Short mmCIF file of C-alpha atoms in Angstrom, two decimals:
data_model
loop_
_atom_site.label_atom_id
_atom_site.label_comp_id
_atom_site.label_asym_id
_atom_site.label_seq_id
_atom_site.Cartn_x
_atom_site.Cartn_y
_atom_site.Cartn_z
CA MET A 76 82.89 88.11 79.15
CA THR A 77 80.33 89.22 76.56
CA ASP A 78 78.38 92.45 77.03
CA ALA A 79 75.15 90.53 77.71
CA ILE A 80 76.76 88.29 80.32
CA ALA A 81 78.52 91.23 81.97
CA GLU A 82 75.25 93.17 82.17
CA GLN A 83 73.41 90.21 83.71
CA ASN A 84 76.17 89.76 86.29
CA ARG A 85 76.23 93.49 87.04
CA ARG A 86 72.49 93.40 87.77
CA ALA A 87 72.96 90.43 90.10
CA TRP A 88 75.91 92.02 91.90
CA GLU A 89 74.16 95.35 92.42
CA ALA A 90 70.75 94.08 93.55
CA GLN A 91 71.28 93.71 97.31
CA ALA A 92 75.06 93.65 97.70
CA TYR A 93 75.72 96.41 100.25
CA GLY A 94 73.10 95.27 102.77
CA SER A 95 74.15 91.66 102.35
CA TRP A 96 77.79 92.48 103.16
CA VAL A 97 76.67 94.33 106.27
CA LYS A 98 74.66 91.29 107.29
CA ALA A 99 77.55 88.92 106.54
CA TYR A 100 80.53 90.89 107.89
CA GLY A 101 79.10 93.78 109.89
CA THR A 102 79.23 97.46 109.05
CA PRO A 103 82.40 98.70 107.33
CA ALA A 104 83.55 100.11 110.68
CA GLU A 105 83.01 96.74 112.41
CA GLN A 106 84.80 94.83 109.66
CA ALA A 107 87.64 97.38 109.65
CA ARG A 108 88.29 96.70 113.35
CA LYS A 109 88.45 92.96 112.67
CA LEU A 110 90.78 93.26 109.69
CA SER A 111 93.02 95.78 111.44
CA ALA A 112 93.52 93.39 114.34
CA ASP A 113 95.02 90.70 112.09
CA PRO A 114 95.26 91.54 108.36
CA ALA A 115 97.69 88.68 107.78
CA HIS A 116 94.98 86.14 108.62
CA LYS A 117 92.84 87.33 105.69
CA LEU A 118 95.95 87.10 103.50
CA ARG A 119 97.20 83.73 104.75
CA ARG A 120 96.84 82.09 101.30
CA PHE A 121 98.68 84.96 99.58
CA LEU A 122 101.56 86.09 101.77
CA PRO A 123 103.67 82.94 101.31
CA TYR A 124 103.88 83.88 97.61
CA LEU A 125 103.74 87.67 97.78
CA GLY A 126 106.11 88.16 100.70
CA ASP A 127 106.39 91.66 102.14
CA VAL A 128 103.82 93.82 100.31
CA LYS A 129 104.78 97.14 101.88
CA GLY A 130 105.16 99.78 99.17
CA ARG A 131 104.19 97.36 96.39
CA ARG A 132 101.42 98.02 93.87
CA VAL A 133 98.81 95.25 93.88
CA ALA A 134 95.83 94.80 91.54
CA ASN A 135 92.76 92.96 92.83
CA PRO A 136 90.48 92.05 89.90
CA LEU A 137 86.85 91.41 90.88
CA GLY A 138 87.75 92.42 94.43
CA SER A 139 84.11 92.70 95.48
CA ASN A 140 83.63 94.17 98.98
CA GLY A 141 87.30 95.08 99.38
CA ARG A 142 88.15 92.90 102.35
CA LEU A 143 91.22 91.37 100.70
CA ALA A 144 92.29 94.74 99.29
CA VAL A 145 91.98 96.52 102.64
CA ALA A 146 93.97 93.76 104.36
CA LEU A 147 96.74 94.28 101.78
CA ALA A 148 96.59 98.05 102.31
CA LEU A 149 96.86 97.58 106.07
CA LEU A 150 100.20 95.87 105.43
CA GLY A 151 101.37 98.83 103.35
CA ALA A 152 100.46 97.86 99.79
CA GLU A 153 99.04 100.31 97.23
CA VAL A 154 95.93 98.46 96.04
CA THR A 155 93.55 98.98 93.14
CA VAL A 156 90.33 96.95 92.95
CA PHE A 157 88.59 96.24 89.63
CA ASP A 158 84.91 95.29 89.97
CA LEU A 159 81.60 95.85 88.17
CA SER A 160 79.39 96.59 91.20
CA GLU A 161 78.82 100.08 92.57
CA PRO A 162 77.44 98.75 95.91
CA ASN A 163 80.62 96.65 96.26
CA ARG A 164 82.63 99.83 95.69
CA ARG A 165 80.62 101.66 98.35
CA TYR A 166 81.26 99.00 100.98
CA ALA A 167 84.95 98.71 100.04
CA LEU A 168 85.65 102.45 100.17
CA GLU A 169 83.78 102.86 103.46
CA LEU A 170 85.77 99.89 104.79
CA ALA A 171 89.05 101.47 103.67
CA GLU A 172 88.12 104.80 105.25
CA ALA A 173 87.23 103.11 108.53
CA ALA A 174 90.55 101.22 108.45
CA ASN A 175 92.39 104.48 107.71
CA VAL A 176 93.93 103.23 104.45
CA ARG A 177 93.68 104.35 100.82
CA LEU A 178 92.14 102.18 98.14
CA GLY A 179 91.81 102.63 94.39
CA TYR A 180 88.57 101.23 92.95
CA ARG A 181 87.65 101.07 89.25
CA VAL A 182 84.05 100.11 88.45
CA GLY A 183 83.28 98.33 85.19
CA ASP A 184 83.57 95.02 83.36
CA PHE A 185 87.21 93.95 83.91
CA GLY A 186 87.21 92.28 80.52
CA ALA A 187 86.34 95.58 78.84
CA LEU A 188 88.02 98.22 81.02
CA GLU A 189 90.41 100.40 79.05
CA LEU A 190 93.95 99.16 79.60
CA SER A 191 96.99 99.96 77.50
CA ASP A 192 100.59 98.87 77.15
CA ASP A 193 101.80 102.07 78.82
CA ILE A 194 99.76 101.76 82.03
CA GLU A 195 101.73 101.90 85.24
CA LYS A 196 102.45 98.26 85.96
CA PHE A 197 101.55 96.41 89.13
CA ASP A 198 104.01 94.37 91.17
CA ALA A 199 101.40 91.71 91.88
CA VAL A 200 97.88 90.61 91.01
CA ALA A 201 95.80 88.91 93.71
CA ILE A 202 92.62 87.01 92.78
CA ASP A 203 90.46 85.61 95.55
CA HIS A 204 87.67 83.02 95.36
CA GLY A 205 84.92 82.88 92.76
CA VAL A 206 86.45 85.05 90.03
CA LEU A 207 87.59 83.01 87.02
CA HIS A 208 84.20 81.49 86.29
CA TYR A 209 82.83 84.96 85.42
CA PHE A 210 84.91 84.95 82.22
CA THR A 211 83.91 83.02 79.12
CA ASP A 212 87.27 83.65 77.42
CA LEU A 213 90.03 82.54 79.79
CA GLU A 214 92.83 83.34 77.33
CA ALA A 215 91.63 86.93 77.05
CA VAL A 216 91.50 87.49 80.81
CA VAL A 217 94.96 85.95 81.32
CA ALA A 218 96.25 88.34 78.64
CA ARG A 219 94.81 91.25 80.64
CA LEU A 220 96.42 89.99 83.83
CA HIS A 221 99.72 89.79 81.95
CA LEU A 222 99.25 93.37 80.75
CA LEU A 223 98.66 94.61 84.30
CA LEU A 224 101.90 93.15 85.65
CA ARG A 225 105.45 94.42 85.32
CA PRO A 226 108.02 91.89 84.06
CA GLY A 227 108.72 89.53 86.95
CA GLY A 228 105.47 90.52 88.65
CA ARG A 229 103.58 87.89 90.60
CA LEU A 230 100.11 86.43 89.96
CA VAL A 231 98.48 84.62 92.88
CA VAL A 232 95.08 82.99 92.38
CA ASN A 233 93.21 81.59 95.39
CA GLU A 234 90.16 79.88 93.92
CA PHE A 235 87.46 77.32 94.61
CA HIS A 236 88.55 73.92 93.35
CA PRO A 237 86.72 73.04 90.11
CA LEU A 238 85.98 69.51 91.33
CA LEU A 239 83.87 70.94 94.15
CA LYS A 240 82.01 73.29 91.84
CA LYS A 241 81.64 71.10 88.75
CA ALA A 242 81.23 67.49 89.87
CA VAL A 243 80.50 67.19 93.60
CA ARG A 244 77.30 68.01 95.47
CA LEU A 245 76.90 67.97 99.24
CA GLU A 246 73.85 66.09 100.49
CA ASP A 247 73.34 66.25 104.27
CA GLY A 248 77.06 66.96 104.65
CA ARG A 249 78.05 63.96 102.52
CA PRO A 250 79.69 64.36 99.09
CA GLU A 251 77.96 62.90 96.05
CA LEU A 252 79.51 62.78 92.60
CA THR A 253 77.21 64.48 90.14
CA GLY A 254 77.32 66.53 86.97
CA ASP A 255 80.04 66.53 84.34
CA TYR A 256 83.50 67.84 85.28
CA PHE A 257 84.39 68.41 81.63
CA ARG A 258 81.19 70.25 80.68
CA GLY A 259 82.16 73.64 79.29
CA VAL A 260 79.03 75.73 78.96
CA VAL A 261 77.68 79.00 80.34
CA GLU A 262 75.23 78.26 83.15
CA THR A 263 73.25 80.13 85.78
CA ALA A 264 74.37 80.36 89.40
CA PRO A 265 73.22 82.29 92.49
CA VAL A 266 75.14 85.46 93.25
CA ALA A 267 77.79 84.85 95.94
CA TYR A 268 76.06 86.92 98.64
CA ALA A 269 72.64 85.27 98.17
CA ALA A 270 72.81 83.49 101.52
CA PHE A 271 72.98 86.88 103.30
CA ALA A 272 70.40 88.78 101.23
CA ASP A 273 67.10 89.90 102.76
CA GLU A 274 65.19 88.75 99.68
CA PRO A 275 67.26 85.99 98.05
CA ASP A 276 64.41 84.84 95.81
CA ALA A 277 64.27 88.30 94.23
CA LEU A 278 67.93 88.26 93.17
CA PRO A 279 68.90 87.92 89.51
CA HIS A 280 71.12 84.94 88.82
CA CYS A 281 74.68 85.21 87.51
CA LEU A 282 75.95 83.65 84.30
CA VAL A 283 79.19 81.69 84.73
CA ARG A 284 81.48 79.33 82.83
CA ARG A 285 83.25 76.90 85.17
CA TRP A 286 86.78 75.91 84.09
CA THR A 287 88.67 72.71 84.86
CA LEU A 288 91.91 72.91 86.81
CA GLY A 289 93.82 71.78 83.72
CA GLU A 290 92.31 74.58 81.63
CA ILE A 291 93.25 77.19 84.22
CA VAL A 292 96.85 76.07 84.72
CA THR A 293 97.48 75.53 81.00
CA THR A 294 96.05 78.91 80.01
CA VAL A 295 98.18 80.72 82.59
CA ALA A 296 101.31 78.81 81.50
CA ARG A 297 100.69 79.64 77.84
CA GLY A 298 99.83 83.27 78.58
CA GLY A 299 103.29 84.59 79.31
CA PHE A 300 103.65 83.22 82.85
CA THR A 301 105.93 80.73 84.54
CA VAL A 302 103.80 78.63 86.88
CA GLU A 303 105.80 78.22 90.08
CA GLY A 304 103.36 76.39 92.30
CA LEU A 305 99.92 74.80 92.55
CA LEU A 306 98.69 74.00 96.04
CA GLU A 307 95.42 72.08 96.46
CA LEU A 308 93.72 72.52 99.82
CA PRO A 309 91.05 70.41 101.55
CA GLY A 310 87.48 71.62 101.74
CA GLY A 311 86.10 72.89 105.03
CA THR A 312 82.99 70.72 104.92
CA VAL A 313 84.60 67.66 103.30
CA PRO A 314 88.31 67.63 104.28
CA THR A 315 88.95 64.46 102.24
CA LEU A 316 88.29 66.32 98.97
CA PRO A 317 89.95 69.42 97.54
CA GLY A 318 87.97 72.58 98.28
CA SER A 319 90.29 75.25 96.90
CA PHE A 320 93.65 75.77 95.24
CA VAL A 321 96.37 78.42 95.17
CA LEU A 322 98.18 79.02 91.87
CA SER A 323 101.37 81.08 91.91
CA ALA A 324 102.94 82.34 88.68
CA LYS A 325 105.48 84.91 87.55
CA ARG A 326 105.13 87.16 84.50
CA VAL A 327 107.85 86.27 82.00
#
């Protein structure tokens, strides 16, 4: 992610984030009660690959409002979120406090945060929905994920399926093929919380680069990981097309 793109995305993610999360998920206290009642439900795409997370160190790059991270912490994991939005951090830390768990949270561009070979390694990295397209250099971000993990550590990516985001548009609930699946350019996109914002038209747009599934899997496999599984899941609105995927890999 270049400095200019990171700055544009930071502006978008800080504009109305905190109030939008309250509107979408309730206050941190309300969301904490919901997560505490069934943290495994929030983690249902991850636990089959992560197993028992109690006592394990988990990194959550671009962890946003902290809902995934707090669910992991409720099951006993030691979680650190990396994100570029201060309002996201505020909601996440208030959520963690209300859920009576601890959460590490580092604010800054994940692609530029200071990491070194001697950092304390994580047992797992969990990436959840709408993350990879914020990086214009996929090889560089996979290298950073590799650096975060101890040898044998697990990477689990739960992402929107590229077909849905690159080549399919929903029109009155019906899918229409559109766009170019193989187009590899930086483009504008609404910030993820726009639907919940009080003034959506006032929000800055994000800059994203949407990757194909082949690019994602190949880059992970060439980046010091053994890919152990790729599960494609149906979309909620159109169950006959893939809506998301889960990629599981182990650091060599």
